[in-house]
Coordinates of C-alpha atoms in Angstrom, one line a residue:
Chain R
M216 CA 131.0 109.3 108.5
L217 CA 127.4 108.4 108.6
L218 CA 126.0 111.1 110.8
Q219 CA 126.0 114.9 111.0
T220 CA 128.9 116.1 113.2
A221 CA 129.8 119.4 111.6
A222 CA 128.0 122.8 111.8
L223 CA 125.4 123.7 109.3
P224 CA 125.2 127.1 107.6
P225 CA 123.0 129.6 109.6
L226 CA 119.3 129.2 108.7
A227 CA 117.9 131.8 111.1
Q228 CA 115.1 133.3 109.0
P229 CA 111.6 134.2 110.2
I230 CA 109.7 131.7 108.1
I231 CA 112.1 128.8 109.0
I232 CA 111.9 129.7 112.7
A233 CA 108.1 130.0 112.6
V234 CA 107.7 126.6 110.8
A235 CA 110.1 125.0 113.3
I236 CA 108.1 126.4 116.3
V237 CA 104.8 125.1 114.8
Y238 CA 106.4 121.8 114.3
F239 CA 107.6 121.6 117.9
V240 CA 104.2 122.6 119.2
I241 CA 102.5 119.8 117.2
V242 CA 105.0 117.3 118.6
A243 CA 104.3 118.6 122.1
A244 CA 100.6 118.3 121.6
I245 CA 100.9 114.6 120.5
G246 CA 103.1 114.0 123.6
I247 CA 100.4 115.4 125.9
W248 CA 97.8 113.2 124.2
A249 CA 99.9 110.1 124.5
T250 CA 100.8 110.8 128.2
R251 CA 97.1 110.6 129.1
K252 CA 96.9 107.2 127.4
T253 CA 100.1 105.8 129.1
R254 CA 99.2 104.0 132.2
T255 CA 101.2 100.7 132.3
A256 CA 104.7 99.5 131.4
S257 CA 103.1 97.8 128.4
D258 CA 101.7 101.1 127.2
F259 CA 105.1 102.7 127.8
F260 CA 107.3 100.1 126.0
V261 CA 105.0 98.5 123.4
A262 CA 102.2 101.0 123.0
G263 CA 99.8 98.5 124.7
Q264 CA 100.0 96.4 121.6
G265 CA 97.4 98.6 120.1
I266 CA 98.7 100.4 117.0
G267 CA 97.5 100.0 113.4
L268 CA 99.2 99.1 110.2
W269 CA 99.8 102.6 108.9
A270 CA 101.2 103.8 112.2
L271 CA 103.5 100.8 112.3
A272 CA 104.8 101.3 108.8
I273 CA 105.3 105.1 108.9
A274 CA 106.8 105.0 112.5
S275 CA 109.2 102.2 111.4
M276 CA 110.2 104.3 108.4
A277 CA 110.7 107.4 110.5
A278 CA 112.8 105.4 113.1
T279 CA 114.9 103.9 110.3
L280 CA 115.9 107.2 108.8
S281 CA 118.0 109.6 111.0
G282 CA 119.1 113.1 109.9
F283 CA 121.7 111.3 107.8
A284 CA 119.1 110.7 105.1
F285 CA 118.7 114.5 104.7
I286 CA 122.1 115.9 105.4
G287 CA 124.9 113.4 105.6
G288 CA 123.6 111.2 102.8
P289 CA 123.2 113.8 100.1
G290 CA 126.7 115.1 101.2
L291 CA 128.1 111.7 100.7
V292 CA 126.5 111.4 97.3
Y293 CA 128.0 114.8 96.4
S294 CA 131.5 113.7 97.5
V295 CA 131.7 110.0 96.3
G296 CA 129.0 109.8 93.7
I297 CA 126.7 106.8 93.0
G298 CA 128.6 104.5 95.4
A299 CA 127.0 106.3 98.3
V300 CA 123.7 105.0 97.1
F301 CA 124.7 101.4 98.2
I302 CA 123.8 102.4 101.8
I303 CA 120.1 102.8 100.8
L304 CA 120.0 100.5 97.8
P305 CA 118.9 97.4 99.9
V306 CA 115.7 99.2 100.9
S307 CA 114.0 97.6 97.9
L308 CA 114.6 94.2 99.5
T309 CA 114.9 94.6 103.2
N310 CA 111.3 95.4 104.2
A311 CA 109.9 92.3 102.5
M312 CA 112.8 90.3 103.8
G313 CA 112.2 91.6 107.4
A314 CA 108.5 90.8 107.1
W315 CA 109.1 87.2 106.1
V316 CA 112.0 86.7 108.6
L317 CA 110.9 88.6 111.6
A318 CA 107.6 90.4 111.6
K319 CA 105.3 87.4 111.9
R320 CA 107.4 85.5 114.4
M321 CA 108.0 88.6 116.6
R322 CA 104.3 89.5 116.6
L323 CA 103.2 85.9 117.3
L324 CA 105.7 85.7 120.2
A325 CA 103.9 88.7 121.7
E326 CA 100.7 86.7 121.2
V327 CA 102.0 83.7 123.4
R328 CA 104.2 85.7 125.9
D329 CA 104.3 89.1 127.5
M330 CA 107.0 90.5 125.2
I331 CA 108.4 94.0 125.9
T332 CA 111.8 94.0 124.4
V333 CA 113.9 92.5 121.6
P334 CA 116.1 90.7 124.1
D335 CA 112.9 89.2 125.6
A336 CA 112.5 87.3 122.3
I337 CA 116.1 86.0 122.5
G338 CA 115.6 85.0 126.1
A339 CA 112.4 83.1 125.2
R340 CA 113.9 81.5 122.1
Y341 CA 116.9 80.0 123.9
R342 CA 115.5 79.8 127.4
S343 CA 118.5 81.8 128.5
R344 CA 118.8 84.8 130.8
L345 CA 122.5 85.1 129.8
A346 CA 121.7 85.4 126.1
Q347 CA 119.0 88.0 126.9
G348 CA 121.3 89.9 129.2
L349 CA 124.2 90.0 126.6
A350 CA 121.8 91.2 123.9
A351 CA 120.6 93.9 126.3
V352 CA 124.2 95.0 127.0
A353 CA 125.0 95.2 123.3
I354 CA 121.9 97.2 122.7
L355 CA 122.7 99.6 125.6
I356 CA 126.2 100.3 124.4
A357 CA 125.0 100.9 120.8
V358 CA 122.1 103.0 122.0
V359 CA 124.2 105.5 124.0
G360 CA 126.6 105.9 121.0
Y361 CA 123.8 106.2 118.5
M362 CA 121.9 108.6 120.7
A363 CA 124.9 110.8 121.4
T364 CA 125.6 111.2 117.7
N365 CA 121.9 111.9 116.9
V366 CA 121.6 114.4 119.8
L367 CA 124.7 116.2 118.5
A368 CA 123.1 116.4 115.0
L369 CA 119.9 117.7 116.6
G370 CA 121.9 120.3 118.4
L371 CA 123.5 121.4 115.2
V372 CA 120.1 121.7 113.4
I373 CA 118.5 123.7 116.3
D374 CA 121.6 125.9 116.5
A375 CA 121.4 126.6 112.7
I376 CA 117.7 127.4 112.9
F377 CA 117.5 129.4 116.1
G378 CA 121.2 130.6 116.4
V379 CA 121.3 129.5 120.1
G380 CA 124.8 127.9 120.1
L381 CA 125.6 124.2 120.0
T382 CA 125.4 123.5 123.7
W383 CA 121.9 125.0 124.0
G384 CA 120.9 123.3 120.8
I385 CA 121.9 119.9 122.3
W386 CA 120.0 120.5 125.5
I387 CA 116.9 122.0 123.9
G388 CA 116.7 119.1 121.5
T389 CA 117.3 116.6 124.2
L390 CA 114.7 118.2 126.5
I391 CA 112.0 118.4 123.8
T392 CA 112.5 114.7 122.8
L393 CA 112.7 113.7 126.4
A394 CA 109.5 115.6 127.4
Y395 CA 107.3 113.5 125.1
S396 CA 109.3 110.3 125.4
V397 CA 109.4 110.2 129.2
S398 CA 105.7 111.1 129.7
G399 CA 104.1 109.4 126.7
G400 CA 106.7 106.6 126.2
I401 CA 106.7 104.7 122.9
L402 CA 103.0 105.6 122.3
A403 CA 104.1 109.3 122.0
G404 CA 107.0 108.2 119.9
V405 CA 104.9 106.2 117.5
Y406 CA 102.4 108.9 116.8
T407 CA 105.0 111.7 116.6
D408 CA 106.8 109.4 114.2
V409 CA 103.7 109.1 112.1
F410 CA 103.5 112.9 111.9
Q411 CA 107.3 113.2 111.4
G412 CA 107.5 110.5 108.8
S413 CA 104.7 112.0 106.8
L414 CA 106.5 115.4 106.9
M415 CA 109.7 113.8 105.8
A416 CA 108.1 112.0 102.9
L417 CA 106.2 115.1 101.7
A418 CA 109.3 117.3 102.0
S419 CA 111.5 114.8 100.1
V420 CA 109.1 114.5 97.2
L421 CA 108.7 118.2 96.8
V422 CA 112.5 118.8 97.0
F423 CA 113.0 116.1 94.3
V424 CA 110.8 118.1 91.9
Y425 CA 113.0 121.2 92.4
V426 CA 116.1 119.0 92.0
L427 CA 114.9 118.0 88.5
E428 CA 114.0 121.6 87.7
A429 CA 117.4 123.0 88.8
G430 CA 119.4 120.3 87.0
S431 CA 117.3 120.3 83.8
G432 CA 116.1 116.8 84.5
L433 CA 118.0 113.6 85.3
S434 CA 119.5 113.5 81.8
G435 CA 120.7 117.1 82.2
I436 CA 122.3 116.3 85.5
S437 CA 124.0 113.2 84.1
R438 CA 125.3 114.9 80.9
T439 CA 126.8 117.8 82.9
I440 CA 128.6 115.5 85.3
L441 CA 129.7 113.0 82.7
G442 CA 131.4 115.8 80.8
T443 CA 134.0 116.4 83.6
D444 CA 133.9 113.4 86.0
P445 CA 132.5 110.2 84.4
S446 CA 133.6 107.9 87.2
F447 CA 131.3 109.9 89.6
L448 CA 128.4 108.3 87.8
G449 CA 129.9 104.9 87.7
P450 CA 128.1 102.3 89.8
W451 CA 130.6 102.5 92.6
G452 CA 131.3 106.2 92.3
K453 CA 134.6 107.1 94.0
L454 CA 134.4 103.9 96.1
T455 CA 136.0 100.6 95.2
P456 CA 133.5 97.9 94.2
L457 CA 134.3 96.0 97.4
A458 CA 133.5 99.0 99.6
A459 CA 130.2 99.7 97.8
L460 CA 129.2 96.0 97.9
S461 CA 130.2 95.9 101.6
F462 CA 127.7 98.7 102.2
F463 CA 125.0 96.6 100.5
F464 CA 125.8 93.6 102.7
V465 CA 126.0 95.4 106.0
F466 CA 122.9 97.6 105.4
G467 CA 121.0 94.8 103.7
L468 CA 121.4 91.9 106.0
G469 CA 122.1 94.2 109.0
S470 CA 118.6 95.7 108.7
L471 CA 117.3 92.5 110.4
G472 CA 119.2 93.4 113.5
Q473 CA 118.0 96.9 114.2
P474 CA 116.0 96.7 117.5
H475 CA 114.4 100.2 117.2
V476 CA 112.6 98.9 114.1
V477 CA 112.1 95.2 115.0
H478 CA 110.7 96.1 118.4
K479 CA 107.8 97.8 116.7
F480 CA 106.4 94.5 115.5
Y481 CA 105.2 93.8 119.0
M482 CA 103.0 96.8 118.9
L483 CA 100.7 95.9 116.0
K484 CA 97.2 95.3 117.2
D485 CA 96.3 92.5 114.8
P486 CA 99.0 90.2 113.3
R487 CA 96.9 89.8 110.1
R488 CA 97.4 93.4 109.3
L489 CA 101.1 92.6 108.5
K490 CA 99.9 91.7 105.0
W491 CA 100.5 95.2 103.6
Y492 CA 103.3 96.3 105.9
P493 CA 106.3 95.7 103.5
L494 CA 104.5 97.6 100.6
I495 CA 103.6 100.6 102.7
M496 CA 107.0 100.7 104.4
T497 CA 109.0 100.3 101.1
V498 CA 107.0 103.0 99.3
A499 CA 107.4 105.4 102.2
L500 CA 111.1 104.8 102.4
F501 CA 111.5 105.0 98.7
V502 CA 109.9 108.4 98.3
T503 CA 111.6 109.8 101.4
L504 CA 115.0 108.8 100.1
L505 CA 114.5 110.6 96.8
L506 CA 116.1 113.6 98.4
Y507 CA 119.2 111.6 99.4
I508 CA 120.0 110.8 95.8
G509 CA 118.5 113.8 94.1
V510 CA 120.2 116.6 96.1
G511 CA 123.6 115.0 96.0
L512 CA 123.6 114.6 92.2
A513 CA 122.0 117.9 91.5
V514 CA 124.5 119.9 93.7
K515 CA 127.4 118.1 92.0
S516 CA 126.0 119.0 88.6
L517 CA 125.4 122.6 89.6
V518 CA 128.9 123.0 91.0
V519 CA 130.4 121.4 87.8
S520 CA 128.4 123.7 85.6
G521 CA 129.5 126.8 87.6
T522 CA 126.0 127.6 88.7
M523 CA 127.0 127.1 92.3
P524 CA 130.5 127.5 94.0
A525 CA 132.1 124.3 95.3
L526 CA 130.9 123.5 98.8
A527 CA 133.2 124.1 101.8
R528 CA 132.0 120.8 103.2
P529 CA 129.9 118.0 101.7
D530 CA 127.3 118.3 104.4
D531 CA 126.4 121.7 103.2
A532 CA 124.8 120.2 100.0
T533 CA 121.2 120.0 101.3
P534 CA 121.1 123.4 103.2
T535 CA 122.8 125.2 100.3
F536 CA 120.6 123.7 97.7
L537 CA 117.4 124.4 99.6
L538 CA 118.3 128.0 100.4
R539 CA 119.2 128.7 96.7
F540 CA 116.8 126.7 94.7
T541 CA 113.5 126.1 96.7
P542 CA 110.9 128.4 98.2
L543 CA 111.7 129.4 101.8
L544 CA 108.6 127.6 103.1
L545 CA 109.7 124.3 101.6
A546 CA 113.2 124.8 102.9
A547 CA 111.7 125.4 106.3
L548 CA 109.7 122.2 106.0
V549 CA 112.8 120.2 105.2
F550 CA 114.7 121.6 108.1
S551 CA 111.9 120.7 110.4
G552 CA 111.9 117.3 108.6
V553 CA 115.6 116.9 109.5
A554 CA 114.8 117.7 113.2
A555 CA 111.9 115.3 112.9
A556 CA 114.0 112.5 111.5
I557 CA 116.6 112.8 114.2
M558 CA 114.0 113.1 117.0
S559 CA 112.1 110.1 115.9
T560 CA 115.3 108.0 115.9
V561 CA 116.3 109.4 119.3
N562 CA 112.9 108.6 120.7
S563 CA 113.1 105.0 119.6
F564 CA 116.5 104.6 121.1
M565 CA 115.4 106.1 124.3
S566 CA 112.6 103.5 124.5
I567 CA 114.8 100.4 123.8
G568 CA 117.6 101.7 125.9
A569 CA 115.3 102.3 128.9
A570 CA 113.8 98.8 128.4
A571 CA 117.2 97.2 128.3
L572 CA 118.1 98.9 131.6
T573 CA 114.9 98.4 133.5
H574 CA 113.7 95.1 132.1
D575 CA 116.3 92.9 130.4
I576 CA 119.3 93.4 132.6
P577 CA 117.4 92.8 135.8
V578 CA 115.8 89.7 134.2
A579 CA 119.2 88.5 133.2
L580 CA 120.3 88.9 136.9
G581 CA 117.3 87.0 138.1
R582 CA 115.4 90.0 139.4
R583 CA 112.4 92.0 138.3
V584 CA 111.9 95.8 138.8
G585 CA 108.8 96.5 140.9
N586 CA 107.4 99.4 139.0
E587 CA 108.6 99.1 135.4
L588 CA 106.7 102.2 134.3
L589 CA 108.3 104.5 136.8
W590 CA 111.8 103.0 136.4
G591 CA 111.3 103.1 132.6
R592 CA 110.7 106.9 132.8
I593 CA 113.7 107.3 135.2
S594 CA 116.0 105.2 132.9
T595 CA 114.9 107.3 129.9
V596 CA 116.0 110.4 131.6
V597 CA 119.3 108.9 132.7
I598 CA 120.2 107.5 129.3
S599 CA 119.3 110.8 127.6
V600 CA 121.4 112.9 129.9
I601 CA 124.4 110.6 129.5
A602 CA 123.9 110.8 125.7
A603 CA 123.7 114.6 125.8
L604 CA 126.8 114.8 128.0
V605 CA 128.7 112.5 125.6
A606 CA 127.5 114.6 122.7
Q607 CA 128.9 117.7 124.3
A608 CA 132.2 116.1 125.4
S609 CA 134.1 115.6 122.2
G610 CA 133.3 115.6 118.5
T611 CA 135.7 112.8 117.6
L612 CA 134.4 110.6 120.5
V613 CA 130.8 111.1 119.3
A614 CA 131.7 110.2 115.7
F615 CA 133.5 107.1 117.0
L616 CA 130.4 106.1 119.0
G617 CA 128.0 106.7 116.2
I618 CA 130.0 104.7 113.7
F619 CA 129.7 101.3 115.3
G620 CA 126.1 101.4 116.4
W621 CA 124.6 99.8 113.3
G622 CA 127.4 97.2 113.1
L623 CA 127.0 96.3 116.8
F624 CA 123.2 95.9 116.4
A625 CA 123.7 93.8 113.3
S626 CA 126.4 91.5 114.5
T627 CA 124.8 90.8 117.8
L628 CA 121.1 90.4 116.7
V629 CA 121.0 89.1 113.2
P630 CA 122.3 85.6 113.9
A631 CA 120.7 85.0 117.3
L632 CA 117.4 86.7 116.5
A633 CA 116.7 86.7 112.8
I634 CA 118.3 83.3 112.0
G635 CA 117.6 81.8 115.4
L636 CA 113.8 82.4 115.1
N637 CA 113.8 80.5 111.8
W638 CA 116.1 77.6 112.5
E639 CA 115.2 75.1 115.1
G640 CA 118.8 73.8 115.2
A641 CA 120.1 77.0 116.7
T642 CA 121.3 76.5 120.2
R643 CA 121.7 78.6 123.3
E644 CA 125.5 78.2 123.1
G645 CA 125.5 79.3 119.5
A646 CA 123.5 82.4 120.4
I647 CA 125.7 83.3 123.4
A648 CA 128.9 82.8 121.4
S649 CA 127.7 84.8 118.5
I650 CA 126.5 87.8 120.5
T651 CA 129.8 87.8 122.4
T652 CA 131.7 87.6 119.1
G653 CA 129.7 90.6 117.8
I654 CA 130.4 92.7 120.8
V655 CA 134.2 91.8 121.1
V656 CA 135.0 92.1 117.4
T657 CA 133.2 95.4 116.9
L658 CA 134.5 97.1 120.0
L659 CA 138.1 95.8 119.6
F660 CA 138.6 96.8 116.0
E661 CA 136.7 100.1 116.2
T662 CA 138.8 101.0 119.3
L663 CA 142.0 100.0 117.5
A664 CA 141.0 102.2 114.5
Y665 CA 140.0 105.1 116.8
Y666 CA 143.4 105.1 118.5
K667 CA 145.1 104.6 115.0
V668 CA 146.7 101.4 116.2
Y669 CA 145.2 99.3 113.3
S670 CA 142.7 100.0 110.6
F671 CA 141.3 97.7 108.0
P672 CA 142.3 98.3 104.4
A673 CA 139.9 100.1 102.0
G674 CA 136.8 98.0 101.3
V675 CA 136.8 96.0 104.5
T676 CA 134.6 97.4 107.3
V677 CA 134.5 96.5 110.9
S678 CA 130.7 96.2 110.6
G679 CA 130.9 93.7 107.8
L680 CA 133.6 91.6 109.3
S681 CA 131.9 91.4 112.7
L682 CA 128.7 90.4 111.1
V683 CA 130.4 87.6 109.1
A684 CA 132.3 86.5 112.2
S685 CA 129.2 86.3 114.4
L686 CA 127.3 84.5 111.7
L687 CA 130.0 81.9 111.3
V688 CA 130.4 81.4 115.1
F689 CA 126.6 81.1 115.5
L690 CA 126.3 78.4 112.8
V691 CA 129.3 76.4 113.8
V692 CA 128.7 76.5 117.6
S693 CA 125.0 75.7 117.1
F694 CA 125.9 72.7 114.9
A695 CA 128.5 71.5 117.4
T696 CA 126.1 71.7 120.4
R697 CA 123.0 70.5 118.6
R698 CA 122.5 67.5 120.8
G699 CA 122.9 69.3 124.2
D700 CA 120.3 70.9 126.6
G701 CA 120.8 74.2 124.9
A702 CA 118.9 73.0 121.8
A703 CA 115.6 72.7 123.7
I704 CA 112.8 75.0 122.7
D705 CA 109.6 75.7 124.7
P706 CA 106.5 74.4 123.0
D707 CA 104.9 77.8 122.5
V708 CA 108.0 79.2 120.9
R709 CA 108.4 76.1 118.7
L710 CA 104.8 76.6 117.5
V711 CA 105.6 80.3 116.6
M712 CA 108.6 79.1 114.7
E713 CA 106.6 76.4 112.8
V714 CA 103.6 78.4 111.6
Chain X
M95 CA 114.1 70.3 103.2
T96 CA 113.6 73.9 102.0
R97 CA 114.9 75.2 105.3
S98 CA 117.9 72.9 105.2
L99 CA 118.8 74.1 101.7
A100 CA 118.4 77.7 102.8
L101 CA 120.6 77.1 105.8
A102 CA 123.3 75.4 103.6
A103 CA 123.2 78.3 101.2
L104 CA 123.4 80.7 104.2
F105 CA 126.5 78.9 105.5
I106 CA 128.3 78.8 102.1
S107 CA 127.5 82.4 101.3
T108 CA 128.8 83.5 104.7
L109 CA 132.1 81.6 103.9
L110 CA 132.2 83.3 100.5
I111 CA 131.8 86.8 102.1
A112 CA 134.5 85.9 104.7
A113 CA 136.8 84.8 101.9
A114 CA 136.2 88.2 100.1
Y115 CA 137.1 90.1 103.2
G116 CA 140.0 87.8 103.9
G117 CA 141.4 88.3 100.4
A118 CA 141.2 92.0 100.8
L119 CA 142.9 91.9 104.2
V120 CA 145.8 89.9 102.8
V121 CA 146.5 91.6 99.5
Q122 CA 146.2 95.3 98.8
P123 CA 144.8 96.6 96.6
A124 CA 142.1 94.0 96.9
P125 CA 142.2 91.5 94.0
S126 CA 139.2 91.8 91.6
W127 CA 137.9 88.3 92.6
T128 CA 137.1 89.7 96.1
A129 CA 134.4 91.9 94.6
W130 CA 132.9 89.0 92.7
A131 CA 132.9 86.8 95.8
L132 CA 131.3 89.5 97.9
M133 CA 128.7 90.1 95.2
I134 CA 127.7 86.4 94.9
G135 CA 127.9 85.9 98.7
T136 CA 125.7 88.9 99.4
S137 CA 123.1 88.1 96.8
T138 CA 123.0 84.5 98.0
I139 CA 122.8 85.4 101.7
M140 CA 119.9 87.8 101.1
L141 CA 118.0 85.1 99.2
A142 CA 118.9 82.3 101.7
T143 CA 117.8 84.4 104.7
T144 CA 114.5 85.4 103.0
V145 CA 113.8 81.7 102.1
L146 CA 114.6 80.7 105.6
G147 CA 112.0 83.2 106.9
A148 CA 109.4 82.5 104.3
A149 CA 109.5 78.7 104.5
R150 CA 107.1 77.1 106.9
S151 CA 108.0 73.7 108.4
R152 CA 107.1 70.9 106.0
R153 CA 105.4 73.2 103.5
G154 CA 108.3 75.0 101.8
I155 CA 107.8 78.3 100.1
G156 CA 105.2 77.3 97.4
R157 CA 104.5 80.0 94.8
L158 CA 107.1 82.3 96.4
V159 CA 109.8 80.4 94.5
V160 CA 109.1 82.6 91.5
P161 CA 109.5 86.1 93.0
L162 CA 112.4 85.0 95.2
A163 CA 114.2 83.4 92.3
A164 CA 113.6 86.6 90.3
M165 CA 115.0 88.7 93.1
F166 CA 118.2 86.5 93.1
V167 CA 118.6 86.8 89.4
V168 CA 118.1 90.6 89.5
L169 CA 120.8 90.9 92.1
L170 CA 123.3 88.6 90.4
V171 CA 122.7 90.1 86.9
G172 CA 122.7 93.7 88.2
F173 CA 125.9 93.5 90.1
S174 CA 127.6 91.3 87.4
A175 CA 126.7 93.9 84.8
A176 CA 128.1 96.7 87.0
L177 CA 131.4 94.8 87.4
A178 CA 131.7 93.7 83.8
M179 CA 130.3 96.4 81.6
P180 CA 132.6 99.1 80.1
E181 CA 133.3 102.2 82.2
E182 CA 131.5 105.5 81.7
A183 CA 132.8 108.2 79.3
A184 CA 131.8 111.7 78.5
G185 CA 129.6 110.5 75.6
S186 CA 128.1 107.5 77.2
P187 CA 124.5 106.8 76.3
L188 CA 121.8 107.4 79.0
W189 CA 119.2 104.9 80.1
L190 CA 116.3 106.7 81.7
G191 CA 118.7 109.6 82.5
L192 CA 121.6 107.6 83.9
P193 CA 124.7 106.0 82.4
P194 CA 124.1 102.2 81.7
R195 CA 125.9 100.7 84.7
A196 CA 124.4 103.2 87.2
A197 CA 120.9 102.7 85.6
V198 CA 121.3 98.9 86.0
I199 CA 122.1 99.3 89.7
L200 CA 119.6 102.1 90.6
Y201 CA 116.6 100.9 88.5
G202 CA 117.4 97.2 88.5
V203 CA 118.6 96.4 92.0
G204 CA 117.2 99.5 93.7
V205 CA 113.7 99.8 92.1
L206 CA 112.6 96.6 90.4
P207 CA 112.4 94.4 93.6
L208 CA 110.3 97.1 95.2
F209 CA 107.4 96.3 92.8
V210 CA 107.8 92.5 93.2
L211 CA 108.6 91.4 96.7
P212 CA 106.1 93.5 98.8
I213 CA 103.3 92.6 96.4
A214 CA 104.3 88.9 96.4
Y215 CA 104.2 89.0 100.2
A216 CA 100.7 90.5 100.3
M217 CA 99.3 88.2 97.6
T218 CA 100.5 85.1 99.4
F219 CA 100.0 86.3 102.9
E220 CA 96.9 84.2 103.8
T221 CA 98.1 81.0 102.1
L222 CA 101.8 81.0 102.7
T223 CA 102.5 83.3 105.7
L224 CA 99.7 83.4 108.3
D225 CA 96.3 81.9 108.0
E226 CA 93.4 81.9 110.5
A227 CA 93.9 78.4 111.6
D228 CA 97.6 79.0 112.5
L229 CA 96.7 82.1 114.4
E230 CA 94.0 80.3 116.3
R231 CA 96.5 77.5 117.2
V232 CA 98.9 80.1 118.6
R233 CA 96.2 81.7 120.6
Q234 CA 95.0 78.4 122.0
M235 CA 98.6 77.6 123.0
K236 CA 98.6 80.7 125.1
H237 CA 95.4 79.8 126.8
A238 CA 96.7 76.3 127.4
G239 CA 99.6 77.6 129.3
G240 CA 102.1 77.6 126.5
R241 CA 105.6 76.9 128.0
S242 CA 105.1 73.4 129.4

């Protein structure tokens, strides 16, 4: 399970509540500022193509990390050991890889065309409204699922901090995020992400210092764990090598198909500023993920040594560690950081979901919405309300929806977008076939697993298999149709692919 | 040429990953070769995709061959070591605070490329990624009406 779906321990203490309130006030202030600057659909969906390098990098980092990095991830490390690190291990490669493969070409596409969405790039690359529409449908399905899971996680965090109950937590969290997203659009999202991302990085570094202190350094933590459970510190932890490596494949290559991050390349004011993007993004992610590894290992060591009782649930690792081993103010910062991580992810999904609904799907049907700014705002509300209702509906349904989001994005967008923008031999037929394959394989096998009809054996994931299947279909169909009309590329897009 | 090679490597590595998953689907518990196939396939597909993105038509990847080859070696050696080295025990030595295999994975695969690839990207940006002349060509294309 990659996202928070179980209750956290109660956190309702005056300092934690006060810090959370201050945090929400700052977010609201940024939202009000951004609202005044949002006048067009371009402002709403791509921040008027006017953001700087630091804003791009930190906002991308914040959008990449959900609450899982702070709660679910450390819990996973606590329960399965080093193997859980394979989810975040590709970070050392993926930002440079994304910069080479996508950043320049996406940004230059926005230079020659009026690009608003990721499916816009697919439509332009293949001269195909169908490919654009299919990509938008895949994004919309994944967005609602991802958002529902994140909204549930936000509800749990708000309930833990304010003690308002899960239902109120879900709706308060949704309304706060909606308030700045619907008025200030992605501009509000980007600048709240900068604030939220900085908060996340700061909190993570500080917590890591306390991790080392509580566990008597990394050597102390390792010695304690090795004494009773050596396989926990093996490279795969409690996972099989195949399962751990499968994580690396899906989260490594799959990072090229995450629209909430890729979409932000359009927003950079000057493409030449991309020079330092991978370095800033990688360092920001690296320091923010120290908490993910550190807390999971430290709590395991503290439990093994008898300093802490065994946890009732793995997801209690971070809250329990913070409340017992860090100053209350730092704990409060981290809990706000958790809310920040979730809200920044939800905001990004709101934006790309609304754009798919008001821009891509009408374009695929041969129509254009008259006032995209107005309809973008309306769509944001509609998608958010649906996600909140789904979050309330059923815990297992939410978990099901959340699981396949990453895989659906990866299998539908990596071949057609990431490979297709760098291979002139890719064809329209190949793109349509691979996007369809990604949608069908992911939904079919996740649904069969959900209803317990058929599950893959240990080590094989639906995300991994659907990514491989869509890649193979893309390559084979493109090769087979390379001499047809679908291989044609517009001159401006060809130039972007050549430089 | 560089892009064609990268594409061929991409295709072969995808087949290798598919074979690994196929092997695990057919025989349980998964045979040990499946992990090796997935490891080699994943390392190769990451390299091939990066080369495909970094290569510019007719110009290849130039000096980037060094950091990208280094990245590939780090992945292959790191994962191979994790698969082949002896398992941990209570008295295992520690490398920078971690047992050897975990250290190889976390510091080798997880940290080392962090200091190489983003810096290689920045150092070669103007010469191998985006120069002023190319940007100007793109902007002129837009003014010239682009699509036709």
